[in-house]
Amino acid sequence: MNGTPRPLDELTRRSAQWLARSAAVAERHTAAVVADPFDRAAWQDVHAQSAALRELAAELAARHPGARHPGDLTDDLLADVFLAAYLPAPRLREPASMAPSHRVNHRIVTALTDAPEFAALHRETAGDPYAAALAVLAQAPAVRALLDRTRDARERAGEA
């Protein structure tokens, strides 16, 4: 206690910034729609039963060329679209609480749910996993277009 820092104290001080970063990263979400495990299980069930959903996921994965794991990104995106159609009152997370790699999914789901035609679609799909799965397929053209726009925006940002 002579005023000189001990080696362990110095290491603790230096590591604090890194430990804080790893804790913050661990709390980031990859899902834009807040859902419980049962709702996620409903998605997994219909996804496993539907070849069309799996084919759509594979196609959309090709639209994320810059993603580290594009399949994960598109699987999460389709799950979010399903949950937005399936849940009676879907709630989106704050974008800041999401992993940066998945914020594009938040923007896409927000655009879909803000569209006037989504309200009519949602009235028919809420609570019905099969109708919600069909809604995912019906929304595929809009999802493709939104992915193309986000890809173009990323490319323009890379050129700047």
Coordinates of C-alpha atoms in Angstrom, one line a residue:
M1 CA 0.0 0.0 0.0
N2 CA 2.8 2.3 -0.9
G3 CA 0.9 3.8 -3.9
T4 CA 2.5 1.7 -6.6
P5 CA 0.0 -0.5 -8.5
R6 CA 0.4 -4.2 -8.0
P7 CA 0.6 -6.3 -11.1
L8 CA -2.7 -8.0 -10.5
D9 CA -4.5 -4.7 -10.0
E10 CA -3.0 -3.4 -13.3
L11 CA -4.2 -6.6 -15.1
T12 CA -7.7 -6.3 -13.7
R13 CA -7.9 -2.7 -14.8
R14 CA -6.8 -3.6 -18.3
S15 CA -9.1 -6.5 -18.6
A16 CA -12.2 -4.6 -17.5
Q17 CA -12.8 -3.0 -20.9
W18 CA -12.5 -6.4 -22.6
L19 CA -14.8 -8.2 -20.1
A20 CA -17.4 -5.5 -20.5
R21 CA -17.3 -5.9 -24.3
S22 CA -17.8 -9.6 -24.2
A23 CA -20.8 -9.3 -21.8
A24 CA -22.4 -6.7 -24.1
V25 CA -21.9 -8.9 -27.2
A26 CA -23.4 -11.9 -25.4
E27 CA -26.6 -10.0 -24.8
R28 CA -27.2 -9.2 -28.5
H29 CA -30.2 -10.8 -30.1
T30 CA -30.5 -12.3 -33.5
A31 CA -34.3 -12.3 -33.6
A32 CA -36.2 -9.1 -34.3
V33 CA -39.5 -10.5 -33.0
V34 CA -39.8 -11.2 -29.3
A35 CA -41.2 -14.7 -28.9
D36 CA -41.2 -17.5 -26.3
P37 CA -39.8 -21.0 -26.9
F38 CA -43.2 -22.4 -27.7
D39 CA -43.7 -19.9 -30.5
R40 CA -40.2 -20.6 -31.8
A41 CA -41.1 -24.4 -31.7
A42 CA -44.1 -23.7 -33.9
W43 CA -41.8 -22.1 -36.5
Q44 CA -39.4 -25.0 -36.3
D45 CA -42.2 -27.5 -36.7
V46 CA -43.6 -25.9 -39.9
H47 CA -40.2 -25.2 -41.2
A48 CA -39.3 -28.9 -40.9
Q49 CA -42.5 -29.9 -42.6
S50 CA -42.3 -27.5 -45.5
A51 CA -39.9 -28.1 -48.4
A52 CA -41.0 -24.7 -49.8
L53 CA -39.9 -22.8 -46.7
R54 CA -36.5 -24.6 -46.8
E55 CA -36.1 -23.8 -50.5
L56 CA -36.9 -20.2 -49.8
A57 CA -34.4 -20.1 -47.0
A58 CA -31.7 -21.5 -49.3
E59 CA -32.5 -19.0 -52.0
L60 CA -32.5 -16.0 -49.6
A61 CA -29.2 -17.1 -48.2
A62 CA -27.6 -16.4 -51.6
R63 CA -28.9 -12.8 -51.2
H64 CA -26.6 -12.2 -48.2
P65 CA -23.2 -12.4 -49.9
G66 CA -21.4 -10.4 -47.2
A67 CA -22.7 -12.3 -44.2
R68 CA -20.4 -14.6 -42.3
H69 CA -23.1 -17.3 -41.9
P70 CA -25.8 -16.3 -44.5
G71 CA -28.0 -19.3 -43.7
D72 CA -28.3 -18.2 -40.1
L73 CA -29.3 -14.7 -41.1
T74 CA -32.0 -15.9 -43.5
D75 CA -33.2 -18.6 -41.2
D76 CA -33.6 -15.9 -38.5
L77 CA -35.3 -13.6 -41.0
L78 CA -37.9 -16.1 -42.1
A79 CA -38.5 -17.0 -38.4
D80 CA -39.2 -13.3 -37.7
V81 CA -41.5 -13.1 -40.7
F82 CA -43.4 -16.2 -39.5
L83 CA -43.6 -14.9 -35.9
A84 CA -44.8 -11.5 -37.1
A85 CA -47.7 -13.3 -38.9
Y86 CA -48.3 -15.9 -36.2
L87 CA -48.2 -14.0 -32.9
P88 CA -51.5 -12.2 -32.0
A89 CA -49.6 -9.0 -31.1
P90 CA -46.1 -9.2 -32.4
R91 CA -43.5 -7.0 -30.7
L92 CA -40.2 -6.0 -32.3
R93 CA -37.1 -5.6 -30.2
E94 CA -35.2 -2.3 -30.2
P95 CA -32.6 -2.4 -33.0
A96 CA -29.9 -1.5 -30.6
S97 CA -30.4 -4.7 -28.7
M98 CA -29.8 -6.8 -31.8
A99 CA -26.5 -8.1 -33.1
P100 CA -25.3 -5.7 -35.8
S101 CA -25.3 -8.5 -38.4
H102 CA -29.0 -9.0 -37.9
R103 CA -30.2 -5.4 -37.8
V104 CA -31.1 -5.8 -41.5
N105 CA -33.6 -8.4 -40.5
H106 CA -35.2 -5.9 -38.1
R107 CA -35.5 -3.3 -40.9
I108 CA -37.1 -5.9 -43.3
V109 CA -39.6 -7.1 -40.7
T110 CA -40.5 -3.5 -39.8
A111 CA -41.1 -2.7 -43.4
L112 CA -43.3 -5.8 -43.9
T113 CA -45.3 -5.2 -40.7
D114 CA -45.8 -1.5 -41.5
A115 CA -47.2 -2.3 -44.9
P116 CA -51.0 -1.7 -45.1
E117 CA -51.7 -5.2 -46.6
F118 CA -49.9 -6.8 -43.6
A119 CA -52.8 -6.0 -41.2
A120 CA -55.3 -7.8 -43.4
L121 CA -52.9 -10.8 -43.7
H122 CA -52.2 -10.8 -40.0
R123 CA -56.0 -11.1 -39.2
E124 CA -56.0 -14.4 -41.0
T125 CA -52.8 -15.8 -39.8
A126 CA -52.6 -14.9 -36.1
G127 CA -52.5 -18.1 -34.0
D128 CA -52.5 -20.4 -37.0
P129 CA -49.0 -21.8 -37.7
Y130 CA -49.9 -23.2 -41.1
A131 CA -51.5 -19.9 -42.3
A132 CA -48.5 -18.0 -40.9
A133 CA -46.2 -20.4 -42.9
L134 CA -48.2 -19.6 -46.0
A135 CA -47.9 -15.9 -45.2
V136 CA -44.1 -16.3 -45.2
L137 CA -44.3 -17.8 -48.7
A138 CA -46.8 -15.1 -49.8
Q139 CA -44.4 -12.4 -48.5
A140 CA -41.4 -13.9 -50.3
P141 CA -41.4 -11.4 -53.2
A142 CA -41.5 -8.5 -50.8
V143 CA -38.7 -10.1 -48.7
R144 CA -36.6 -10.6 -51.9
A145 CA -37.1 -7.0 -52.9
L146 CA -36.2 -5.7 -49.5
L147 CA -33.1 -7.9 -49.4
D148 CA -32.0 -6.5 -52.7
R149 CA -32.4 -3.0 -51.5
T150 CA -30.4 -3.6 -48.4
R151 CA -27.7 -5.3 -50.5
D152 CA -27.6 -2.4 -52.8
A153 CA -27.3 0.0 -49.9
R154 CA -24.5 -2.0 -48.4
E155 CA -22.6 -2.0 -51.7
R156 CA -23.1 1.8 -52.1
A157 CA -21.8 2.3 -48.6
G158 CA -18.8 0.2 -49.4
E159 CA -18.1 2.3 -52.4
A160 CA -18.2 5.6 -50.5

